[in-house]
Short mmCIF file of N, CA and C in Angstrom, two decimals:
data_model
loop_
_atom_site.label_atom_id
_atom_site.label_comp_id
_atom_site.label_asym_id
_atom_site.label_seq_id
_atom_site.Cartn_x
_atom_site.Cartn_y
_atom_site.Cartn_z
N MET Q 125 0.86 -1.17 0.00
CA MET Q 125 0.00 0.00 0.00
C MET Q 125 0.91 1.23 0.00
N THR Q 126 0.64 2.16 -0.91
CA THR Q 126 1.44 3.39 -0.96
C THR Q 126 1.08 4.30 0.21
N ASP Q 127 1.92 5.30 0.46
CA ASP Q 127 1.62 6.27 1.52
C ASP Q 127 0.30 6.96 1.26
N MET Q 128 0.02 7.27 -0.01
CA MET Q 128 -1.22 7.94 -0.38
C MET Q 128 -2.43 7.04 -0.08
N GLU Q 129 -2.33 5.78 -0.46
CA GLU Q 129 -3.43 4.85 -0.19
C GLU Q 129 -3.63 4.68 1.31
N GLN Q 130 -2.53 4.59 2.05
CA GLN Q 130 -2.62 4.45 3.50
C GLN Q 130 -3.24 5.72 4.11
N ALA Q 131 -2.81 6.89 3.64
CA ALA Q 131 -3.36 8.16 4.15
C ALA Q 131 -4.85 8.24 3.88
N LEU Q 132 -5.27 7.85 2.67
CA LEU Q 132 -6.69 7.89 2.33
C LEU Q 132 -7.49 6.91 3.18
N THR Q 133 -6.95 5.72 3.37
CA THR Q 133 -7.65 4.70 4.15
C THR Q 133 -7.80 5.13 5.60
N ILE Q 134 -6.69 5.55 6.23
CA ILE Q 134 -6.72 5.94 7.64
C ILE Q 134 -7.56 7.20 7.82
N SER Q 135 -7.33 8.21 6.99
CA SER Q 135 -8.07 9.46 7.12
C SER Q 135 -9.55 9.26 6.87
N GLY Q 136 -9.87 8.49 5.84
CA GLY Q 136 -11.27 8.20 5.55
C GLY Q 136 -11.94 7.44 6.68
N GLY Q 137 -11.21 6.49 7.25
CA GLY Q 137 -11.75 5.72 8.37
C GLY Q 137 -12.01 6.58 9.59
N ILE Q 138 -11.05 7.42 9.92
CA ILE Q 138 -11.21 8.32 11.07
C ILE Q 138 -12.39 9.26 10.84
N PHE Q 139 -12.45 9.83 9.65
CA PHE Q 139 -13.55 10.75 9.32
C PHE Q 139 -14.89 10.03 9.44
N ALA Q 140 -14.98 8.83 8.88
CA ALA Q 140 -16.24 8.08 8.93
C ALA Q 140 -16.65 7.77 10.37
N VAL Q 141 -15.70 7.32 11.18
CA VAL Q 141 -16.01 7.01 12.58
C VAL Q 141 -16.48 8.27 13.31
N MET Q 142 -15.78 9.38 13.11
CA MET Q 142 -16.17 10.63 13.79
C MET Q 142 -17.56 11.07 13.37
N MET Q 143 -17.86 10.99 12.09
CA MET Q 143 -19.18 11.43 11.63
C MET Q 143 -20.28 10.48 12.10
N LEU Q 144 -20.01 9.18 12.04
CA LEU Q 144 -21.02 8.20 12.44
C LEU Q 144 -21.29 8.19 13.95
N THR Q 145 -20.29 8.57 14.74
CA THR Q 145 -20.46 8.52 16.20
C THR Q 145 -20.71 9.88 16.84
N GLN Q 146 -20.45 10.97 16.12
CA GLN Q 146 -20.53 12.28 16.74
C GLN Q 146 -21.52 13.24 16.09
N TYR Q 147 -21.75 13.11 14.79
CA TYR Q 147 -22.60 14.06 14.07
C TYR Q 147 -24.04 13.98 14.55
N GLY Q 148 -24.67 15.14 14.65
CA GLY Q 148 -26.07 15.20 15.09
C GLY Q 148 -26.15 15.29 16.60
N ARG Q 149 -27.33 14.94 17.13
CA ARG Q 149 -27.54 14.96 18.58
C ARG Q 149 -27.26 13.56 19.12
N ARG Q 150 -26.33 13.48 20.07
CA ARG Q 150 -25.89 12.18 20.60
C ARG Q 150 -25.90 12.18 22.11
N LYS Q 151 -26.26 11.05 22.68
CA LYS Q 151 -26.20 10.89 24.14
C LYS Q 151 -24.73 10.97 24.56
N TYR Q 152 -24.48 11.69 25.65
CA TYR Q 152 -23.13 11.81 26.19
C TYR Q 152 -23.09 11.07 27.52
N ASP Q 153 -22.20 10.08 27.59
CA ASP Q 153 -22.06 9.31 28.82
C ASP Q 153 -20.60 8.90 28.98
N LEU Q 154 -20.33 8.08 29.97
CA LEU Q 154 -18.96 7.66 30.26
C LEU Q 154 -18.32 6.97 29.06
N HIS Q 155 -19.10 6.26 28.28
CA HIS Q 155 -18.59 5.60 27.07
C HIS Q 155 -17.97 6.61 26.11
N LYS Q 156 -18.56 7.80 26.01
CA LYS Q 156 -18.05 8.84 25.10
C LYS Q 156 -16.72 9.42 25.59
N VAL Q 157 -16.36 9.15 26.82
CA VAL Q 157 -15.06 9.57 27.37
C VAL Q 157 -14.06 8.42 27.26
N LEU Q 158 -14.47 7.24 27.71
CA LEU Q 158 -13.54 6.11 27.78
C LEU Q 158 -13.18 5.52 26.42
N MET Q 159 -14.14 5.46 25.50
CA MET Q 159 -13.86 4.86 24.20
C MET Q 159 -12.76 5.60 23.43
N PRO Q 160 -12.83 6.93 23.30
CA PRO Q 160 -11.75 7.61 22.58
C PRO Q 160 -10.41 7.55 23.32
N ILE Q 161 -10.44 7.59 24.65
CA ILE Q 161 -9.18 7.50 25.40
C ILE Q 161 -8.54 6.13 25.18
N GLY Q 162 -9.35 5.07 25.22
CA GLY Q 162 -8.83 3.73 24.97
C GLY Q 162 -8.31 3.57 23.56
N THR Q 163 -9.06 4.09 22.60
CA THR Q 163 -8.65 4.01 21.20
C THR Q 163 -7.36 4.77 20.97
N VAL Q 164 -7.28 5.99 21.49
CA VAL Q 164 -6.09 6.81 21.33
C VAL Q 164 -4.89 6.12 21.97
N SER Q 165 -5.09 5.53 23.13
CA SER Q 165 -4.00 4.83 23.82
C SER Q 165 -3.49 3.67 22.98
N ALA Q 166 -4.40 2.87 22.43
CA ALA Q 166 -4.01 1.72 21.62
C ALA Q 166 -3.31 2.16 20.34
N VAL Q 167 -3.91 3.12 19.63
CA VAL Q 167 -3.31 3.61 18.40
C VAL Q 167 -1.94 4.22 18.69
N GLY Q 168 -1.88 5.04 19.72
CA GLY Q 168 -0.61 5.66 20.09
C GLY Q 168 0.46 4.63 20.39
N TYR Q 169 0.12 3.63 21.15
CA TYR Q 169 1.09 2.61 21.53
C TYR Q 169 1.59 1.84 20.30
N PHE Q 170 0.67 1.34 19.50
CA PHE Q 170 1.06 0.51 18.37
C PHE Q 170 1.65 1.29 17.21
N TYR Q 171 1.17 2.49 16.98
CA TYR Q 171 1.62 3.24 15.82
C TYR Q 171 2.87 4.07 16.10
N LEU Q 172 3.06 4.48 17.35
CA LEU Q 172 4.15 5.40 17.64
C LEU Q 172 5.39 4.73 18.23
N LYS Q 173 5.29 3.46 18.61
CA LYS Q 173 6.49 2.82 19.15
C LYS Q 173 7.54 2.74 18.05
N GLY Q 174 8.76 3.03 18.41
CA GLY Q 174 9.86 2.99 17.45
C GLY Q 174 9.98 4.21 16.57
N MET Q 175 9.22 5.27 16.85
CA MET Q 175 9.32 6.47 16.01
C MET Q 175 10.65 7.17 16.30
N PRO Q 176 11.16 7.91 15.31
CA PRO Q 176 12.43 8.63 15.52
C PRO Q 176 12.32 9.58 16.71
N GLY Q 177 13.40 9.72 17.44
CA GLY Q 177 13.34 10.53 18.65
C GLY Q 177 14.46 11.54 18.81
N GLN Q 178 15.06 11.94 17.71
CA GLN Q 178 16.08 12.98 17.79
C GLN Q 178 15.42 14.31 18.15
N HIS Q 179 16.22 15.28 18.57
CA HIS Q 179 15.70 16.57 19.01
C HIS Q 179 14.76 17.20 17.97
N ALA Q 180 15.19 17.25 16.72
CA ALA Q 180 14.38 17.88 15.67
C ALA Q 180 13.06 17.14 15.48
N ASP Q 181 13.10 15.82 15.59
CA ASP Q 181 11.87 15.03 15.44
C ASP Q 181 10.90 15.33 16.57
N VAL Q 182 11.42 15.46 17.77
CA VAL Q 182 10.56 15.78 18.93
C VAL Q 182 9.91 17.14 18.73
N VAL Q 183 10.63 18.10 18.18
CA VAL Q 183 10.05 19.41 17.90
C VAL Q 183 8.91 19.27 16.89
N VAL Q 184 9.11 18.44 15.86
CA VAL Q 184 8.06 18.18 14.87
C VAL Q 184 6.83 17.60 15.56
N TYR Q 185 7.03 16.67 16.48
CA TYR Q 185 5.91 16.05 17.20
C TYR Q 185 5.18 17.07 18.07
N LEU Q 186 5.93 17.97 18.69
CA LEU Q 186 5.31 19.00 19.51
C LEU Q 186 4.47 19.95 18.65
N VAL Q 187 4.95 20.25 17.46
CA VAL Q 187 4.17 21.08 16.53
C VAL Q 187 2.89 20.33 16.15
N GLY Q 188 3.00 19.04 15.87
CA GLY Q 188 1.81 18.23 15.56
C GLY Q 188 0.82 18.24 16.71
N ALA Q 189 1.33 18.12 17.94
CA ALA Q 189 0.46 18.14 19.12
C ALA Q 189 -0.21 19.50 19.26
N ALA Q 190 0.52 20.58 19.00
CA ALA Q 190 -0.05 21.92 19.11
C ALA Q 190 -1.14 22.14 18.06
N ILE Q 191 -0.90 21.68 16.84
CA ILE Q 191 -1.91 21.80 15.79
C ILE Q 191 -3.14 20.98 16.16
N GLY Q 192 -2.91 19.78 16.67
CA GLY Q 192 -4.02 18.92 17.11
C GLY Q 192 -4.81 19.55 18.23
N LEU Q 193 -4.11 20.17 19.17
CA LEU Q 193 -4.77 20.85 20.28
C LEU Q 193 -5.66 21.98 19.75
N ALA Q 194 -5.13 22.78 18.82
CA ALA Q 194 -5.91 23.88 18.25
C ALA Q 194 -7.14 23.35 17.49
N CYS Q 195 -6.94 22.31 16.71
CA CYS Q 195 -8.07 21.73 15.96
C CYS Q 195 -9.09 21.11 16.91
N GLY Q 196 -8.62 20.48 17.98
CA GLY Q 196 -9.52 19.91 18.99
C GLY Q 196 -10.33 21.00 19.67
N LEU Q 197 -9.69 22.14 19.92
CA LEU Q 197 -10.40 23.28 20.52
C LEU Q 197 -11.52 23.75 19.58
N VAL Q 198 -11.19 23.89 18.31
CA VAL Q 198 -12.20 24.33 17.34
C VAL Q 198 -13.32 23.29 17.24
N ALA Q 199 -12.96 22.00 17.20
CA ALA Q 199 -13.98 20.95 17.14
C ALA Q 199 -14.89 21.00 18.37
N THR Q 200 -14.31 21.33 19.52
CA THR Q 200 -15.10 21.44 20.75
C THR Q 200 -16.03 22.65 20.69
N LEU Q 201 -15.52 23.75 20.18
CA LEU Q 201 -16.33 24.96 20.08
C LEU Q 201 -17.50 24.80 19.11
N THR Q 202 -17.37 23.85 18.18
CA THR Q 202 -18.46 23.61 17.23
C THR Q 202 -19.42 22.53 17.73
N THR Q 203 -19.23 22.10 18.96
CA THR Q 203 -20.07 21.06 19.55
C THR Q 203 -20.91 21.66 20.67
N GLY Q 204 -22.22 21.56 20.52
CA GLY Q 204 -23.12 22.00 21.58
C GLY Q 204 -23.23 20.93 22.66
N VAL Q 205 -23.42 21.37 23.91
CA VAL Q 205 -23.61 20.45 25.03
C VAL Q 205 -24.87 20.90 25.76
N GLU Q 206 -25.79 19.96 26.01
CA GLU Q 206 -27.05 20.33 26.65
C GLU Q 206 -27.54 19.20 27.55
N ARG Q 207 -28.24 19.59 28.57
CA ARG Q 207 -28.88 18.62 29.45
C ARG Q 207 -30.38 18.65 29.16
N ASP Q 208 -30.93 17.50 28.86
CA ASP Q 208 -32.36 17.38 28.60
C ASP Q 208 -33.11 17.69 29.88
N SER Q 209 -33.98 18.69 29.85
CA SER Q 209 -34.68 19.12 31.07
C SER Q 209 -35.66 18.06 31.57
N GLY Q 210 -36.14 17.20 30.69
CA GLY Q 210 -37.08 16.16 31.10
C GLY Q 210 -36.41 14.95 31.72
N THR Q 211 -35.33 14.48 31.09
CA THR Q 211 -34.67 13.26 31.55
C THR Q 211 -33.43 13.52 32.38
N GLY Q 212 -32.85 14.72 32.24
CA GLY Q 212 -31.60 15.03 32.94
C GLY Q 212 -30.37 14.48 32.23
N LYS Q 213 -30.56 13.79 31.13
CA LYS Q 213 -29.43 13.21 30.39
C LYS Q 213 -28.74 14.30 29.56
N VAL Q 214 -27.43 14.12 29.40
CA VAL Q 214 -26.62 15.07 28.65
C VAL Q 214 -26.49 14.59 27.20
N HIS Q 215 -26.54 15.56 26.29
CA HIS Q 215 -26.38 15.27 24.86
C HIS Q 215 -25.38 16.26 24.26
N THR Q 216 -24.71 15.81 23.20
CA THR Q 216 -23.89 16.71 22.40
C THR Q 216 -24.60 16.90 21.07
N ARG Q 217 -24.29 18.01 20.42
CA ARG Q 217 -24.89 18.29 19.12
C ARG Q 217 -23.78 18.83 18.21
N CYS Q 218 -23.53 18.09 17.14
CA CYS Q 218 -22.51 18.49 16.18
C CYS Q 218 -23.16 18.71 14.82
N GLY Q 219 -22.78 19.80 14.17
CA GLY Q 219 -23.36 20.13 12.88
C GLY Q 219 -22.29 20.47 11.85
N ALA Q 220 -22.61 21.44 11.02
CA ALA Q 220 -21.77 21.80 9.88
C ALA Q 220 -20.36 22.25 10.30
N GLY Q 221 -20.25 22.98 11.39
CA GLY Q 221 -18.93 23.43 11.84
C GLY Q 221 -18.03 22.27 12.21
N PHE Q 222 -18.60 21.28 12.86
CA PHE Q 222 -17.86 20.07 13.23
C PHE Q 222 -17.40 19.32 11.99
N VAL Q 223 -18.30 19.17 11.04
CA VAL Q 223 -17.95 18.50 9.78
C VAL Q 223 -16.85 19.29 9.08
N ALA Q 224 -16.95 20.61 9.08
CA ALA Q 224 -15.97 21.46 8.39
C ALA Q 224 -14.57 21.31 8.97
N ILE Q 225 -14.43 21.31 10.29
CA ILE Q 225 -13.09 21.20 10.87
C ILE Q 225 -12.49 19.82 10.59
N TRP Q 226 -13.29 18.78 10.71
CA TRP Q 226 -12.79 17.43 10.43
C TRP Q 226 -12.46 17.27 8.94
N THR Q 227 -13.30 17.84 8.07
CA THR Q 227 -13.02 17.77 6.63
C THR Q 227 -11.72 18.49 6.32
N ALA Q 228 -11.51 19.66 6.91
CA ALA Q 228 -10.29 20.42 6.66
C ALA Q 228 -9.06 19.65 7.12
N VAL Q 229 -9.11 19.05 8.30
CA VAL Q 229 -7.97 18.31 8.82
C VAL Q 229 -7.64 17.12 7.92
N VAL Q 230 -8.65 16.37 7.54
CA VAL Q 230 -8.43 15.20 6.69
C VAL Q 230 -7.93 15.65 5.31
N ALA Q 231 -8.53 16.68 4.74
CA ALA Q 231 -8.13 17.16 3.42
C ALA Q 231 -6.69 17.66 3.42
N LEU Q 232 -6.29 18.36 4.47
CA LEU Q 232 -4.90 18.86 4.53
C LEU Q 232 -3.91 17.71 4.65
N ARG Q 233 -4.27 16.68 5.41
CA ARG Q 233 -3.37 15.53 5.53
C ARG Q 233 -3.23 14.83 4.18
N VAL Q 234 -4.34 14.60 3.52
CA VAL Q 234 -4.30 13.93 2.22
C VAL Q 234 -3.56 14.80 1.20
N ALA Q 235 -3.78 16.10 1.21
CA ALA Q 235 -3.10 17.01 0.29
C ALA Q 235 -1.58 16.97 0.52
N PHE Q 236 -1.17 16.96 1.78
CA PHE Q 236 0.26 16.90 2.08
C PHE Q 236 0.87 15.63 1.50
N ILE Q 237 0.25 14.50 1.77
CA ILE Q 237 0.77 13.22 1.27
C ILE Q 237 0.76 13.20 -0.26
N TYR Q 238 -0.32 13.69 -0.85
CA TYR Q 238 -0.40 13.73 -2.31
C TYR Q 238 0.74 14.57 -2.89
N LEU Q 239 0.93 15.76 -2.35
CA LEU Q 239 1.99 16.64 -2.86
C LEU Q 239 3.37 16.02 -2.65
N ALA Q 240 3.58 15.39 -1.50
CA ALA Q 240 4.88 14.77 -1.21
C ALA Q 240 5.17 13.63 -2.19
N GLU Q 241 4.13 12.96 -2.65
CA GLU Q 241 4.33 11.83 -3.57
C GLU Q 241 4.30 12.24 -5.05
N HIS Q 242 3.57 13.31 -5.40
CA HIS Q 242 3.33 13.59 -6.82
C HIS Q 242 3.84 14.94 -7.32
N ASP Q 243 4.20 15.84 -6.45
CA ASP Q 243 4.62 17.17 -6.89
C ASP Q 243 6.12 17.34 -6.66
N THR Q 244 6.87 17.43 -7.73
CA THR Q 244 8.33 17.51 -7.63
C THR Q 244 8.77 18.72 -6.84
N TRP Q 245 8.18 19.89 -7.11
CA TRP Q 245 8.58 21.10 -6.39
C TRP Q 245 8.36 20.93 -4.89
N PHE Q 246 7.18 20.47 -4.48
CA PHE Q 246 6.86 20.29 -3.06
C PHE Q 246 7.80 19.27 -2.44
N ARG Q 247 7.97 18.13 -3.10
CA ARG Q 247 8.82 17.07 -2.58
C ARG Q 247 10.26 17.57 -2.40
N ASP Q 248 10.78 18.31 -3.37
CA ASP Q 248 12.15 18.83 -3.28
C ASP Q 248 12.30 19.80 -2.11
N HIS Q 249 11.32 20.71 -1.97
CA HIS Q 249 11.40 21.69 -0.88
C HIS Q 249 11.19 21.02 0.48
N LEU Q 250 10.31 20.07 0.54
CA LEU Q 250 10.11 19.33 1.78
C LEU Q 250 11.39 18.59 2.16
N GLY Q 251 11.99 17.90 1.19
CA GLY Q 251 13.24 17.18 1.45
C GLY Q 251 14.36 18.10 1.90
N THR Q 252 14.49 19.24 1.25
CA THR Q 252 15.53 20.21 1.63
C THR Q 252 15.28 20.73 3.05
N PHE Q 253 14.03 21.05 3.34
CA PHE Q 253 13.67 21.52 4.69
C PHE Q 253 14.02 20.47 5.74
N MET Q 254 13.65 19.23 5.46
CA MET Q 254 13.91 18.17 6.43
C MET Q 254 15.41 17.93 6.61
N LEU Q 255 16.16 17.96 5.52
CA LEU Q 255 17.62 17.80 5.62
C LEU Q 255 18.25 18.96 6.39
N ASP Q 256 17.85 20.18 6.05
CA ASP Q 256 18.41 21.36 6.71
C ASP Q 256 18.13 21.36 8.21
N HIS Q 257 17.01 20.77 8.62
CA HIS Q 257 16.62 20.79 10.03
C HIS Q 257 16.81 19.44 10.72
N HIS Q 258 17.46 18.51 10.02
CA HIS Q 258 17.79 17.19 10.59
C HIS Q 258 16.55 16.43 11.06
N ILE Q 259 15.51 16.49 10.25
CA ILE Q 259 14.27 15.79 10.57
C ILE Q 259 14.25 14.47 9.79
N ALA Q 260 14.04 13.38 10.49
CA ALA Q 260 13.98 12.07 9.86
C ALA Q 260 12.73 11.95 8.99
N GLN Q 261 12.85 11.27 7.85
CA GLN Q 261 11.69 11.05 6.99
C GLN Q 261 10.61 10.27 7.72
N ASP Q 262 11.03 9.39 8.61
CA ASP Q 262 10.08 8.58 9.37
C ASP Q 262 9.35 9.36 10.46
N ALA Q 263 9.61 10.66 10.56
CA ALA Q 263 8.91 11.49 11.56
C ALA Q 263 7.60 12.05 11.01
N ILE Q 264 7.38 11.94 9.71
CA ILE Q 264 6.17 12.52 9.11
C ILE Q 264 4.91 11.79 9.58
N ALA Q 265 4.91 10.47 9.49
CA ALA Q 265 3.71 9.71 9.90
C ALA Q 265 3.39 9.94 11.38
N PRO Q 266 4.38 9.86 12.30
CA PRO Q 266 4.05 10.14 13.71
C PRO Q 266 3.53 11.56 13.93
N PHE Q 267 4.02 12.52 13.14
CA PHE Q 267 3.51 13.89 13.23
C PHE Q 267 1.99 13.90 13.04
N PHE Q 268 1.52 13.23 11.99
CA PHE Q 268 0.09 13.21 11.70
C PHE Q 268 -0.68 12.40 12.74
N VAL Q 269 -0.11 11.32 13.21
CA VAL Q 269 -0.78 10.52 14.23
C VAL Q 269 -0.91 11.33 15.52
N ILE Q 270 0.18 11.96 15.94
CA ILE Q 270 0.16 12.77 17.17
C ILE Q 270 -0.83 13.91 17.03
N MET Q 271 -0.88 14.52 15.85
CA MET Q 271 -1.83 15.61 15.61
C MET Q 271 -3.26 15.10 15.80
N ALA Q 272 -3.59 13.94 15.20
CA ALA Q 272 -4.94 13.39 15.31
C ALA Q 272 -5.26 13.00 16.75
N LEU Q 273 -4.30 12.37 17.43
CA LEU Q 273 -4.53 11.95 18.81
C LEU Q 273 -4.74 13.16 19.72
N ALA Q 274 -3.95 14.20 19.50
CA ALA Q 274 -4.10 15.42 20.31
C ALA Q 274 -5.45 16.07 20.05
N MET Q 275 -5.90 16.03 18.81
CA MET Q 275 -7.21 16.62 18.48
C MET Q 275 -8.33 15.88 19.20
N VAL Q 276 -8.27 14.55 19.14
CA VAL Q 276 -9.31 13.74 19.79
C VAL Q 276 -9.29 13.94 21.30
N LEU Q 277 -8.10 13.84 21.91
CA LEU Q 277 -8.01 13.97 23.38
C LEU Q 277 -8.40 15.36 23.86
N THR Q 278 -8.02 16.38 23.12
CA THR Q 278 -8.40 17.74 23.49
C THR Q 278 -9.91 17.87 23.53
N ARG Q 279 -10.57 17.36 22.50
CA ARG Q 279 -12.03 17.44 22.45
C ARG Q 279 -12.66 16.63 23.58
N VAL Q 280 -12.13 15.44 23.85
CA VAL Q 280 -12.69 14.60 24.92
C VAL Q 280 -12.64 15.34 26.25
N PHE Q 281 -11.49 15.89 26.60
CA PHE Q 281 -11.35 16.52 27.91
C PHE Q 281 -12.06 17.87 28.00
N LEU Q 282 -12.10 18.62 26.89
CA LEU Q 282 -12.84 19.88 26.93
C LEU Q 282 -14.35 19.64 27.01
N LEU Q 283 -14.84 18.63 26.32
CA LEU Q 283 -16.26 18.29 26.44
C LEU Q 283 -16.59 17.82 27.85
N LEU Q 284 -15.72 17.03 28.43
CA LEU Q 284 -15.93 16.57 29.80
C LEU Q 284 -16.01 17.77 30.75
N ALA Q 285 -15.13 18.75 30.57
CA ALA Q 285 -15.17 19.95 31.40
C ALA Q 285 -16.47 20.72 31.19
N ARG Q 286 -16.91 20.85 29.94
CA ARG Q 286 -18.16 21.56 29.66
C ARG Q 286 -19.35 20.85 30.27
N VAL Q 287 -19.35 19.53 30.21
CA VAL Q 287 -20.46 18.76 30.80
C VAL Q 287 -20.49 18.98 32.30
N ARG Q 288 -19.35 19.01 32.93
CA ARG Q 288 -19.29 19.21 34.38
C ARG Q 288 -19.77 20.61 34.78
N LEU Q 289 -19.72 21.56 33.84
CA LEU Q 289 -20.20 22.92 34.12
C LEU Q 289 -21.70 23.08 33.93
N LEU Q 290 -22.34 22.07 33.33
CA LEU Q 290 -23.79 22.14 33.15
C LEU Q 290 -24.49 22.12 34.51
N ALA Q 291 -25.64 22.76 34.54
CA ALA Q 291 -26.46 22.71 35.76
C ALA Q 291 -26.85 21.26 36.03
N PRO Q 292 -26.87 20.86 37.28
CA PRO Q 292 -27.28 19.49 37.60
C PRO Q 292 -28.70 19.22 37.12
N ALA Q 293 -29.01 17.95 36.91
CA ALA Q 293 -30.35 17.55 36.46
C ALA Q 293 -31.39 18.08 37.43
N GLY Q 294 -32.48 18.59 36.87
CA GLY Q 294 -33.58 19.09 37.69
C GLY Q 294 -33.44 20.55 38.09
N THR Q 295 -32.33 21.22 37.75
CA THR Q 295 -32.17 22.61 38.16
C THR Q 295 -32.49 23.58 37.03
N LEU Q 296 -32.71 23.06 35.81
CA LEU Q 296 -33.10 23.96 34.72
C LEU Q 296 -34.54 24.38 34.93
N THR Q 297 -34.79 25.63 34.77
CA THR Q 297 -36.15 26.15 34.92
C THR Q 297 -36.63 26.64 33.57
N ARG Q 298 -37.92 26.93 33.49
CA ARG Q 298 -38.44 27.47 32.24
C ARG Q 298 -37.72 28.76 31.90
N GLY Q 299 -37.33 28.85 30.62
CA GLY Q 299 -36.63 30.04 30.18
C GLY Q 299 -35.12 29.93 30.29
N SER Q 300 -34.63 28.97 31.04
CA SER Q 300 -33.18 28.81 31.11
C SER Q 300 -32.74 28.01 29.89
N SER Q 301 -31.50 28.17 29.50
CA SER Q 301 -31.03 27.48 28.31
C SER Q 301 -29.78 26.68 28.62
N PRO Q 302 -29.57 25.62 27.86
CA PRO Q 302 -28.39 24.79 28.06
C PRO Q 302 -27.14 25.49 27.54
N VAL Q 303 -25.98 25.00 27.96
CA VAL Q 303 -24.70 25.51 27.47
C VAL Q 303 -24.54 25.01 26.05
N ARG Q 304 -24.29 25.90 25.13
CA ARG Q 304 -24.13 25.50 23.72
C ARG Q 304 -22.78 26.02 23.22
N GLY Q 305 -22.24 25.27 22.25
CA GLY Q 305 -20.95 25.64 21.66
C GLY Q 305 -21.10 26.35 20.37
#
């Protein structure tokens, strides 16, 4: 499988899972916290073991984590959180903004891989940049994985914090509104 095919498969799979499990109005419970943490832990362990660890590579990973954190923040801001006044159950609501941030992240990853494989100018400049900064070629895939993991974890923990800020069940009165993103 080429890097492009792998990027399309992984990115498409992540996008599909996120849309199928998060888009629209969804019940929010402990499963919505534990499942992504478990998945991220497993993916991180299996995909990131043996990654290059020189100083420049670590800086690349930190940049990936920072980008993921920013994207996770935006994904969280596009997610509404509400407590059902009748049942007291918490729900999240994701719409066009959520789809847009995930589409942008996946599209940029695929575009990067496409350009690195098919565009001579981009590939030459990328190679020169990596050589000049002593970045291992094998640091690119972990960069994207760390970015995705940081995005997911940021959203998980920010949503958890927002849910904890909601009024307890039974305290919403007529005219009061839920916390929305």
